[in-house]
PDB file of C-alpha atoms and ligand atoms in Angstrom:
ATOM      1  CA  MET E 720       0.000   0.000   0.000  1.00  0.00           C
ATOM      2  CA  CYS E 721       1.465   3.406  -0.867  1.00  0.00           C
ATOM      3  CA  LYS E 722       0.998   6.606   1.070  1.00  0.00           C
ATOM      4  CA  ILE E 723       0.793  10.310   0.251  1.00  0.00           C
ATOM      5  CA  TYR E 724       1.762  12.881   2.866  1.00  0.00           C
ATOM      6  CA  VAL E 725      -0.375  16.023   2.948  1.00  0.00           C
ATOM      7  CA  VAL E 726       1.945  18.549   4.536  1.00  0.00           C
ATOM      8  CA  GLY E 727       1.222  21.978   6.009  1.00  0.00           C
ATOM      9  CA  ILE E 728       4.365  24.074   5.577  1.00  0.00           C
ATOM     10  CA  GLY E 729       3.368  26.912   7.936  1.00  0.00           C
ATOM     11  CA  PRO E 730       2.535  30.483   6.970  1.00  0.00           C
ATOM     12  CA  GLY E 731       6.025  31.550   5.954  1.00  0.00           C
ATOM     13  CA  ALA E 732       8.713  29.857   3.971  1.00  0.00           C
ATOM     14  CA  GLU E 733      10.986  27.571   5.933  1.00  0.00           C
ATOM     15  CA  ARG E 734      11.435  28.705   9.469  1.00  0.00           C
ATOM     16  CA  GLN E 735       7.854  28.161  10.558  1.00  0.00           C
ATOM     17  CA  MET E 736       7.755  24.605   9.256  1.00  0.00           C
ATOM     18  CA  THR E 737       7.709  21.802  11.822  1.00  0.00           C
ATOM     19  CA  ILE E 738      10.606  19.351  12.038  1.00  0.00           C
ATOM     20  CA  LEU E 739       8.197  16.574  11.027  1.00  0.00           C
ATOM     21  CA  ALA E 740       7.113  18.499   7.909  1.00  0.00           C
ATOM     22  CA  ASP E 741      10.749  19.084   6.964  1.00  0.00           C
ATOM     23  CA  GLU E 742      11.709  15.425   7.540  1.00  0.00           C
ATOM     24  CA  THR E 743       8.713  14.300   5.487  1.00  0.00           C
ATOM     25  CA  LEU E 744       9.572  16.536   2.525  1.00  0.00           C
ATOM     26  CA  ARG E 745      13.213  15.431   2.672  1.00  0.00           C
ATOM     27  CA  GLN E 746      12.292  11.768   2.274  1.00  0.00           C
ATOM     28  CA  CYS E 747       9.855  12.324  -0.625  1.00  0.00           C
ATOM     29  CA  ASP E 748      10.640  12.044  -4.345  1.00  0.00           C
ATOM     30  CA  VAL E 749       7.867  14.290  -5.611  1.00  0.00           C
ATOM     31  CA  ILE E 750       6.412  17.466  -4.098  1.00  0.00           C
ATOM     32  CA  VAL E 751       3.049  18.591  -5.487  1.00  0.00           C
ATOM     33  CA  GLY E 752       1.449  21.972  -4.775  1.00  0.00           C
ATOM     34  CA  TYR E 753       0.133  25.324  -5.868  1.00  0.00           C
ATOM     35  CA  THR E 754       2.831  27.271  -7.734  1.00  0.00           C
ATOM     36  CA  VAL E 755       3.280  29.929  -5.028  1.00  0.00           C
ATOM     37  CA  TYR E 756       3.996  27.337  -2.307  1.00  0.00           C
ATOM     38  CA  ILE E 757       6.300  25.289  -4.509  1.00  0.00           C
ATOM     39  CA  ASP E 758       8.333  28.467  -5.084  1.00  0.00           C
ATOM     40  CA  LEU E 759       8.587  28.919  -1.310  1.00  0.00           C
ATOM     41  CA  VAL E 760      10.177  25.506  -0.690  1.00  0.00           C
ATOM     42  CA  LYS E 761      12.031  24.806  -3.946  1.00  0.00           C
ATOM     43  CA  ASN E 762      15.464  25.953  -2.809  1.00  0.00           C
ATOM     44  CA  ARG E 763      15.382  23.894   0.343  1.00  0.00           C
ATOM     45  CA  TYR E 764      14.774  20.596  -1.496  1.00  0.00           C
ATOM     46  CA  PRO E 765      16.772  20.985  -4.724  1.00  0.00           C
ATOM     47  CA  ASP E 766      16.819  17.290  -5.666  1.00  0.00           C
ATOM     48  CA  LYS E 767      13.041  16.775  -5.714  1.00  0.00           C
ATOM     49  CA  THR E 768      10.640  16.658  -8.621  1.00  0.00           C
ATOM     50  CA  PHE E 769       8.118  19.495  -8.329  1.00  0.00           C
ATOM     51  CA  LEU E 770       4.660  19.313  -9.877  1.00  0.00           C
ATOM     52  CA  THR E 771       2.280  22.259  -9.848  1.00  0.00           C
ATOM     53  CA  THR E 772      -1.125  23.259 -11.114  1.00  0.00           C
ATOM     54  CA  PRO E 773      -2.563  26.787 -10.995  1.00  0.00           C
ATOM     55  CA  MET E 774      -5.229  27.903  -8.530  1.00  0.00           C
ATOM     56  CA  LYS E 775      -8.756  26.518  -9.162  1.00  0.00           C
ATOM     57  CA  GLN E 776      -7.340  23.223 -10.447  1.00  0.00           C
ATOM     58  CA  GLU E 777      -7.242  21.653  -7.029  1.00  0.00           C
ATOM     59  CA  ALA E 778      -8.897  18.361  -7.994  1.00  0.00           C
ATOM     60  CA  ALA E 779      -6.467  17.934 -10.906  1.00  0.00           C
ATOM     61  CA  ARG E 780      -3.598  18.608  -8.493  1.00  0.00           C
ATOM     62  CA  CYS E 781      -4.878  15.873  -6.187  1.00  0.00           C
ATOM     63  CA  ARG E 782      -5.196  13.378  -9.040  1.00  0.00           C
ATOM     64  CA  MET E 783      -1.666  14.222 -10.105  1.00  0.00           C
ATOM     65  CA  ALA E 784      -0.438  13.323  -6.627  1.00  0.00           C
ATOM     66  CA  PHE E 785      -2.300   9.984  -6.626  1.00  0.00           C
ATOM     67  CA  GLU E 786      -1.030   9.086 -10.112  1.00  0.00           C
ATOM     68  CA  GLU E 787       2.572   9.715  -9.005  1.00  0.00           C
ATOM     69  CA  ALA E 788       2.064   7.570  -5.915  1.00  0.00           C
ATOM     70  CA  LEU E 789       0.739   4.733  -8.097  1.00  0.00           C
ATOM     71  CA  LYS E 790       3.966   4.928 -10.106  1.00  0.00           C
ATOM     72  CA  GLY E 791       5.767   4.015  -6.874  1.00  0.00           C
ATOM     73  CA  LYS E 792       6.988   7.524  -6.017  1.00  0.00           C
ATOM     74  CA  LYS E 793       7.038   8.908  -2.471  1.00  0.00           C
ATOM     75  CA  VAL E 794       4.727  11.895  -2.780  1.00  0.00           C
ATOM     76  CA  ALA E 795       3.994  14.945  -0.633  1.00  0.00           C
ATOM     77  CA  MET E 796       1.192  17.402  -1.337  1.00  0.00           C
ATOM     78  CA  ILE E 797       2.014  20.732   0.281  1.00  0.00           C
ATOM     79  CA  CYS E 798      -0.277  23.529   1.496  1.00  0.00           C
ATOM     80  CA  SER E 799       0.470  26.772   3.272  1.00  0.00           C
ATOM     81  CA  GLY E 800      -0.281  26.911   6.970  1.00  0.00           C
ATOM     82  CA  ASP E 801      -2.100  23.785   8.097  1.00  0.00           C
ATOM     83  CA  ALA E 802      -3.170  21.315   5.408  1.00  0.00           C
ATOM     84  CA  GLY E 803      -6.424  20.636   7.239  1.00  0.00           C
ATOM     85  CA  ILE E 804      -7.514  24.293   7.575  1.00  0.00           C
ATOM     86  CA  TYR E 805      -8.753  25.661   4.236  1.00  0.00           C
ATOM     87  CA  GLY E 806      -6.076  23.370   2.794  1.00  0.00           C
ATOM     88  CA  MET E 807      -6.009  20.266   0.621  1.00  0.00           C
ATOM     89  CA  ALA E 808      -6.462  17.501   3.199  1.00  0.00           C
ATOM     90  CA  GLY E 809     -10.245  17.195   2.760  1.00  0.00           C
ATOM     91  CA  LEU E 810     -10.171  17.177  -1.027  1.00  0.00           C
ATOM     92  CA  MET E 811      -7.371  14.587  -0.963  1.00  0.00           C
ATOM     93  CA  TYR E 812      -9.643  12.266   1.039  1.00  0.00           C
ATOM     94  CA  GLU E 813     -12.519  12.895  -1.392  1.00  0.00           C
ATOM     95  CA  VAL E 814     -10.445  12.288  -4.542  1.00  0.00           C
ATOM     96  CA  GLY E 815      -8.752   9.405  -2.712  1.00  0.00           C
ATOM     97  CA  ARG E 816     -11.998   7.415  -2.825  1.00  0.00           C
ATOM     98  CA  ASP E 817     -11.005   6.634  -6.433  1.00  0.00           C
ATOM     99  CA  TYR E 818      -7.584   5.397  -5.291  1.00  0.00           C
ATOM    100  CA  PRO E 819      -8.232   2.774  -2.584  1.00  0.00           C
ATOM    101  CA  GLU E 820      -4.681   1.453  -2.886  1.00  0.00           C
ATOM    102  CA  VAL E 821      -3.238   4.773  -1.621  1.00  0.00           C
ATOM    103  CA  SER E 822      -3.469   5.916   2.007  1.00  0.00           C
ATOM    104  CA  LEU E 823      -2.997   9.451   3.336  1.00  0.00           C
ATOM    105  CA  GLU E 824      -1.071  10.880   6.262  1.00  0.00           C
ATOM    106  CA  ILE E 825      -1.727  14.491   7.264  1.00  0.00           C
ATOM    107  CA  ILE E 826       1.197  16.471   8.688  1.00  0.00           C
ATOM    108  CA  PRO E 827      -0.090  19.556  10.538  1.00  0.00           C
ATOM    109  CA  GLY E 828       1.421  23.028  10.321  1.00  0.00           C
ATOM    110  CA  ILE E 829       1.133  26.432  11.972  1.00  0.00           C
ATOM    111  CA  THR E 830      -2.014  27.988  10.540  1.00  0.00           C
ATOM    112  CA  ALA E 831      -2.193  31.686   9.605  1.00  0.00           C
ATOM    113  CA  ALA E 832      -4.477  32.333  12.619  1.00  0.00           C
ATOM    114  CA  SER E 833      -1.822  31.346  15.161  1.00  0.00           C
ATOM    115  CA  GLY E 834       1.111  32.667  13.109  1.00  0.00           C
ATOM    116  CA  GLY E 835      -0.519  36.093  12.823  1.00  0.00           C
ATOM    117  CA  ALA E 836      -1.743  36.068  16.428  1.00  0.00           C
ATOM    118  CA  ALA E 837       1.862  35.783  17.594  1.00  0.00           C
ATOM    119  CA  VAL E 838       2.754  38.851  15.502  1.00  0.00           C
ATOM    120  CA  LEU E 839      -0.140  40.915  16.895  1.00  0.00           C
ATOM    121  CA  GLY E 840       0.245  39.942  20.550  1.00  0.00           C
ATOM    122  CA  ALA E 841      -2.338  37.575  22.028  1.00  0.00           C
ATOM    123  CA  PRO E 842      -5.692  38.102  20.278  1.00  0.00           C
ATOM    124  CA  LEU E 843      -6.904  34.480  20.397  1.00  0.00           C
ATOM    125  CA  MET E 844      -6.650  33.871  24.138  1.00  0.00           C
ATOM    126  CA  HIS E 845     -10.335  33.091  24.455  1.00  0.00           C
ATOM    127  CA  ASP E 846     -13.040  31.461  22.304  1.00  0.00           C
ATOM    128  CA  PHE E 847     -12.695  32.384  18.661  1.00  0.00           C
ATOM    129  CA  ALA E 848     -14.293  31.621  15.314  1.00  0.00           C
ATOM    130  CA  VAL E 849     -12.394  31.329  12.043  1.00  0.00           C
ATOM    131  CA  ILE E 850     -14.361  32.490   9.005  1.00  0.00           C
ATOM    132  CA  SER E 851     -13.235  32.656   5.376  1.00  0.00           C
ATOM    133  CA  LEU E 852     -14.692  35.436   3.224  1.00  0.00           C
ATOM    134  CA  SER E 853     -14.112  33.456   0.042  1.00  0.00           C
ATOM    135  CA  ASP E 854     -17.456  32.892  -1.650  1.00  0.00           C
ATOM    136  CA  LEU E 855     -15.988  30.634  -4.333  1.00  0.00           C
ATOM    137  CA  LEU E 856     -17.116  27.555  -2.417  1.00  0.00           C
ATOM    138  CA  THR E 857     -19.545  29.027   0.141  1.00  0.00           C
ATOM    139  CA  PRO E 858     -22.556  31.245  -0.670  1.00  0.00           C
ATOM    140  CA  TRP E 859     -22.076  34.814   0.612  1.00  0.00           C
ATOM    141  CA  GLU E 860     -25.367  34.662   2.569  1.00  0.00           C
ATOM    142  CA  LYS E 861     -23.984  31.779   4.612  1.00  0.00           C
ATOM    143  CA  ILE E 862     -20.741  33.674   5.282  1.00  0.00           C
ATOM    144  CA  GLU E 863     -22.768  36.654   6.555  1.00  0.00           C
ATOM    145  CA  ALA E 864     -24.894  34.372   8.725  1.00  0.00           C
ATOM    146  CA  ARG E 865     -21.756  32.903  10.307  1.00  0.00           C
ATOM    147  CA  LEU E 866     -20.246  36.368  10.877  1.00  0.00           C
ATOM    148  CA  ARG E 867     -23.443  37.556  12.579  1.00  0.00           C
ATOM    149  CA  ALA E 868     -23.679  34.420  14.721  1.00  0.00           C
ATOM    150  CA  ALA E 869     -20.038  34.747  15.842  1.00  0.00           C
ATOM    151  CA  ALA E 870     -20.419  38.485  16.537  1.00  0.00           C
ATOM    152  CA  ALA E 871     -23.692  37.984  18.427  1.00  0.00           C
ATOM    153  CA  ALA E 872     -22.010  35.360  20.629  1.00  0.00           C
ATOM    154  CA  ASP E 873     -19.023  37.689  21.239  1.00  0.00           C
ATOM    155  CA  PHE E 874     -16.414  35.364  19.728  1.00  0.00           C
ATOM    156  CA  VAL E 875     -13.086  36.815  18.643  1.00  0.00           C
ATOM    157  CA  ILE E 876     -13.295  36.424  14.858  1.00  0.00           C
ATOM    158  CA  CYS E 877     -10.316  35.517  12.713  1.00  0.00           C
ATOM    159  CA  ILE E 878     -10.905  36.158   9.013  1.00  0.00           C
ATOM    160  CA  TYR E 879      -9.114  34.277   6.227  1.00  0.00           C
ATOM    161  CA  ASN E 880      -9.357  35.253   2.543  1.00  0.00           C
ATOM    162  CA  PRO E 881     -10.437  38.814   3.402  1.00  0.00           C
ATOM    163  CA  SER E 882     -10.114  40.087  -0.150  1.00  0.00           C
ATOM    164  CA  SER E 883      -9.314  39.387  -3.778  1.00  0.00           C
ATOM    165  CA  LYS E 884      -9.521  41.342  -7.007  1.00  0.00           C
ATOM    166  CA  LYS E 885     -13.178  40.432  -7.436  1.00  0.00           C
ATOM    167  CA  ARG E 886     -14.037  40.824  -3.755  1.00  0.00           C
ATOM    168  CA  ALA E 887     -12.509  44.201  -2.886  1.00  0.00           C
ATOM    169  CA  ASP E 888     -15.356  45.321  -0.589  1.00  0.00           C
ATOM    170  CA  TYR E 889     -15.998  42.051   1.267  1.00  0.00           C
ATOM    171  CA  LEU E 890     -14.122  43.043   4.397  1.00  0.00           C
ATOM    172  CA  LYS E 891     -16.243  46.196   4.590  1.00  0.00           C
ATOM    173  CA  LYS E 892     -19.407  44.086   4.284  1.00  0.00           C
ATOM    174  CA  ALA E 893     -18.117  41.669   6.901  1.00  0.00           C
ATOM    175  CA  CYS E 894     -17.354  44.530   9.330  1.00  0.00           C
ATOM    176  CA  ASP E 895     -20.874  45.890   8.787  1.00  0.00           C
ATOM    177  CA  CYS E 896     -22.301  42.510   9.876  1.00  0.00           C
ATOM    178  CA  VAL E 897     -20.175  42.566  13.028  1.00  0.00           C
ATOM    179  CA  LEU E 898     -21.070  46.234  13.712  1.00  0.00           C
ATOM    180  CA  GLU E 899     -24.704  45.144  14.066  1.00  0.00           C
ATOM    181  CA  TYR E 900     -23.626  43.494  17.352  1.00  0.00           C
ATOM    182  CA  GLN E 901     -20.300  45.008  18.389  1.00  0.00           C
ATOM    183  CA  SER E 902     -19.046  48.553  19.009  1.00  0.00           C
ATOM    184  CA  GLY E 903     -16.986  50.494  16.469  1.00  0.00           C
ATOM    185  CA  ASP E 904     -14.310  50.728  19.185  1.00  0.00           C
ATOM    186  CA  THR E 905     -13.770  46.944  19.168  1.00  0.00           C
ATOM    187  CA  VAL E 906     -10.017  46.308  18.986  1.00  0.00           C
ATOM    188  CA  CYS E 907      -9.031  44.666  15.693  1.00  0.00           C
ATOM    189  CA  GLY E 908      -5.796  43.687  14.013  1.00  0.00           C
ATOM    190  CA  LEU E 909      -4.435  42.645  10.669  1.00  0.00           C
ATOM    191  CA  VAL E 910      -1.246  40.898   9.674  1.00  0.00           C
ATOM    192  CA  LYS E 911       0.109  40.789   6.145  1.00  0.00           C
ATOM    193  CA  ASN E 912       2.714  38.308   4.891  1.00  0.00           C
ATOM    194  CA  ILE E 913       3.002  36.361   8.140  1.00  0.00           C
ATOM    195  CA  GLY E 914       6.476  34.836   8.398  1.00  0.00           C
ATOM    196  CA  ARG E 915       7.352  36.087   4.920  1.00  0.00           C
ATOM    197  CA  GLU E 916       9.283  38.999   3.530  1.00  0.00           C
ATOM    198  CA  GLY E 917       7.351  42.223   4.047  1.00  0.00           C
ATOM    199  CA  GLU E 918       5.528  41.065   7.190  1.00  0.00           C
ATOM    200  CA  THR E 919       3.529  43.980   8.600  1.00  0.00           C
ATOM    201  CA  CYS E 920       0.799  44.321  11.210  1.00  0.00           C
ATOM    202  CA  ARG E 921      -1.625  46.936  12.496  1.00  0.00           C
ATOM    203  CA  VAL E 922      -3.924  47.246  15.476  1.00  0.00           C
ATOM    204  CA  LEU E 923      -6.970  49.420  14.830  1.00  0.00           C
ATOM    205  CA  PRO E 924     -10.612  49.904  15.866  1.00  0.00           C
ATOM    206  CA  LEU E 925     -13.389  48.093  14.014  1.00  0.00           C
ATOM    207  CA  ARG E 926     -14.728  51.314  12.504  1.00  0.00           C
ATOM    208  CA  GLU E 927     -11.313  51.907  10.879  1.00  0.00           C
ATOM    209  CA  LEU E 928     -10.875  48.293   9.826  1.00  0.00           C
ATOM    210  CA  ARG E 929     -14.130  48.681   7.893  1.00  0.00           C
ATOM    211  CA  ASP E 930     -12.493  51.246   5.615  1.00  0.00           C
ATOM    212  CA  THR E 931      -9.115  49.562   5.292  1.00  0.00           C
ATOM    213  CA  ALA E 932      -8.022  47.912   2.062  1.00  0.00           C
ATOM    214  CA  VAL E 933      -6.450  44.479   2.541  1.00  0.00           C
ATOM    215  CA  ASP E 934      -5.135  41.878   0.139  1.00  0.00           C
ATOM    216  CA  MET E 935      -5.374  38.104   0.013  1.00  0.00           C
ATOM    217  CA  PHE E 936      -2.087  37.662   1.913  1.00  0.00           C
ATOM    218  CA  THR E 937      -3.604  39.207   5.021  1.00  0.00           C
ATOM    219  CA  THR E 938      -5.289  37.635   8.045  1.00  0.00           C
ATOM    220  CA  VAL E 939      -7.731  39.828   9.975  1.00  0.00           C
ATOM    221  CA  TYR E 940      -8.680  39.669  13.666  1.00  0.00           C
ATOM    222  CA  ILE E 941     -11.790  41.233  15.208  1.00  0.00           C
ATOM    223  CA  GLY E 942     -11.656  41.258  18.999  1.00  0.00           C
ATOM    224  CA  ASN E 943     -14.405  40.428  21.477  1.00  0.00           C
ATOM    225  CA  GLU E 944     -15.863  42.873  23.996  1.00  0.00           C
ATOM    226  CA  GLN E 945     -12.875  42.372  26.330  1.00  0.00           C
ATOM    227  CA  THR E 946     -10.085  42.620  23.737  1.00  0.00           C
ATOM    228  CA  MET E 947      -7.757  45.540  24.436  1.00  0.00           C
ATOM    229  CA  GLU E 948      -4.709  47.281  23.105  1.00  0.00           C
ATOM    230  CA  ILE E 949      -1.627  47.066  25.352  1.00  0.00           C
ATOM    231  CA  ASP E 950       1.425  48.957  24.083  1.00  0.00           C
ATOM    232  CA  GLY E 951       0.289  48.677  20.494  1.00  0.00           C
ATOM    233  CA  ARG E 952      -0.439  44.922  20.830  1.00  0.00           C
ATOM    234  CA  MET E 953      -3.840  43.254  20.472  1.00  0.00           C
ATOM    235  CA  VAL E 954      -4.653  41.284  23.615  1.00  0.00           C
ATOM    236  CA  THR E 955      -7.757  39.304  24.539  1.00  0.00           C
ATOM    237  CA  PRO E 956      -7.779  38.555  28.273  1.00  0.00           C
ATOM    238  CA  ARG E 957      -8.008  34.925  29.293  1.00  0.00           C
ATOM    239  CA  GLY E 958      -9.983  36.020  32.313  1.00  0.00           C
ATOM    240  CA  TYR E 959      -7.469  35.644  35.163  1.00  0.00           C
ATOM    241  CA  ARG E 960      -8.837  37.731  37.993  1.00  0.00           C
ATOM    242  CA  ASN E 961      -5.769  38.794  39.941  1.00  0.00           C
ATOM    243  CA  VAL E 962      -3.970  41.138  37.531  1.00  0.00           C
TER     244      VAL E 962
HETATM  245  N1  SAH C1189      -4.140  26.469   4.908  1.00  0.00           N
HETATM  246  C1  SAH C1189      -3.856  27.879   5.195  1.00  0.00           C
HETATM  247  C2  SAH C1189      -4.993  28.807   4.811  1.00  0.00           C
HETATM  248  C3  SAH C1189      -5.239  28.933   3.332  1.00  0.00           C
HETATM  249  S1  SAH C1189      -6.549  30.054   2.975  1.00  0.00           S
HETATM  250  C4  SAH C1189      -3.502  28.031   6.669  1.00  0.00           C
HETATM  251  O1  SAH C1189      -3.726  27.105   7.452  1.00  0.00           O
HETATM  252  O2  SAH C1189      -2.978  29.086   7.042  1.00  0.00           O
HETATM  253  C5  SAH C1189      -5.627  31.469   2.458  1.00  0.00           C
HETATM  254  C6  SAH C1189      -5.754  32.599   3.453  1.00  0.00           C
HETATM  255  O3  SAH C1189      -4.983  32.318   4.612  1.00  0.00           O
HETATM  256  C7  SAH C1189      -5.209  33.936   2.952  1.00  0.00           C
HETATM  257  O4  SAH C1189      -6.151  34.642   2.180  1.00  0.00           O
HETATM  258  C8  SAH C1189      -4.891  34.654   4.248  1.00  0.00           C
HETATM  259  O5  SAH C1189      -6.061  35.199   4.835  1.00  0.00           O
HETATM  260  C9  SAH C1189      -4.416  33.497   5.132  1.00  0.00           C
HETATM  261  N2  SAH C1189      -2.947  33.357   5.047  1.00  0.00           N
HETATM  262  C10 SAH C1189      -2.274  32.247   4.676  1.00  0.00           C
HETATM  263  N3  SAH C1189      -0.938  32.459   4.744  1.00  0.00           N
HETATM  264  C11 SAH C1189      -0.767  33.735   5.170  1.00  0.00           C
HETATM  265  C12 SAH C1189       0.387  34.551   5.455  1.00  0.00           C
HETATM  266  N4  SAH C1189       1.616  34.076   5.292  1.00  0.00           N
HETATM  267  N5  SAH C1189       0.169  35.812   5.862  1.00  0.00           N
HETATM  268  C13 SAH C1189      -1.080  36.306   6.045  1.00  0.00           C
HETATM  269  N6  SAH C1189      -2.188  35.591   5.802  1.00  0.00           N
HETATM  270  C14 SAH C1189      -2.043  34.314   5.373  1.00  0.00           C
END
């Protein structure tokens, strides 16, 4: 029985990869992934065969991985962050139904939410909800319903895929949903290029976040009612009483 490793490489290039992810990629023959992520790891594993497909050809990328495994190659499918969080792990299991002779092993990675949280301070110290604003695979009405539910329940909200060329005003719409339940003073944060060149972050109130342009390499954090700014950092208290 052959096996494919589905590997989360962390939010940055190399330094935020786990030792297990690195060891796994070292012992593979073929590394499959989206072009951008292949470019991030190429130099570290110069002797490997790299196979890529563009965005939106995810199922074809999965099939490519299974076909290589059937040829007897040791294959890794890489994703940024964690492979099981808006990554390829789920689709690999779905496509894998057609390849019963191949098993899967998922190697976890640091997801953008925790990578960016460390840059901002400590925004995710209490209950939080992760919501993607990408409506490619989820209807926008459902995304709004989830935003409202999370805001009504006073979760810290961590937003993935906050923008794209076609979705320039989605963050504004998302903030408007949250503003139905939370104050404009709510402490928010954003981190761009986590762990990569050009990493930047900002802490700002919700009313300002609403009018801020972000790109698809940004992760956004909307605090809960207790979240505060301490020395320019975004901090959600855990609730310890004696401070
Ligand atoms: N599997 C990935 C998420 C992929 S969805 C993970 O676990 O992190 C893509 C979204 O993740 C981006 O639009 C962005 O919101 C976030 N993201 C991924 N890598 C990032 C990085 N290095 N810096 C900032 N945001 C990132």
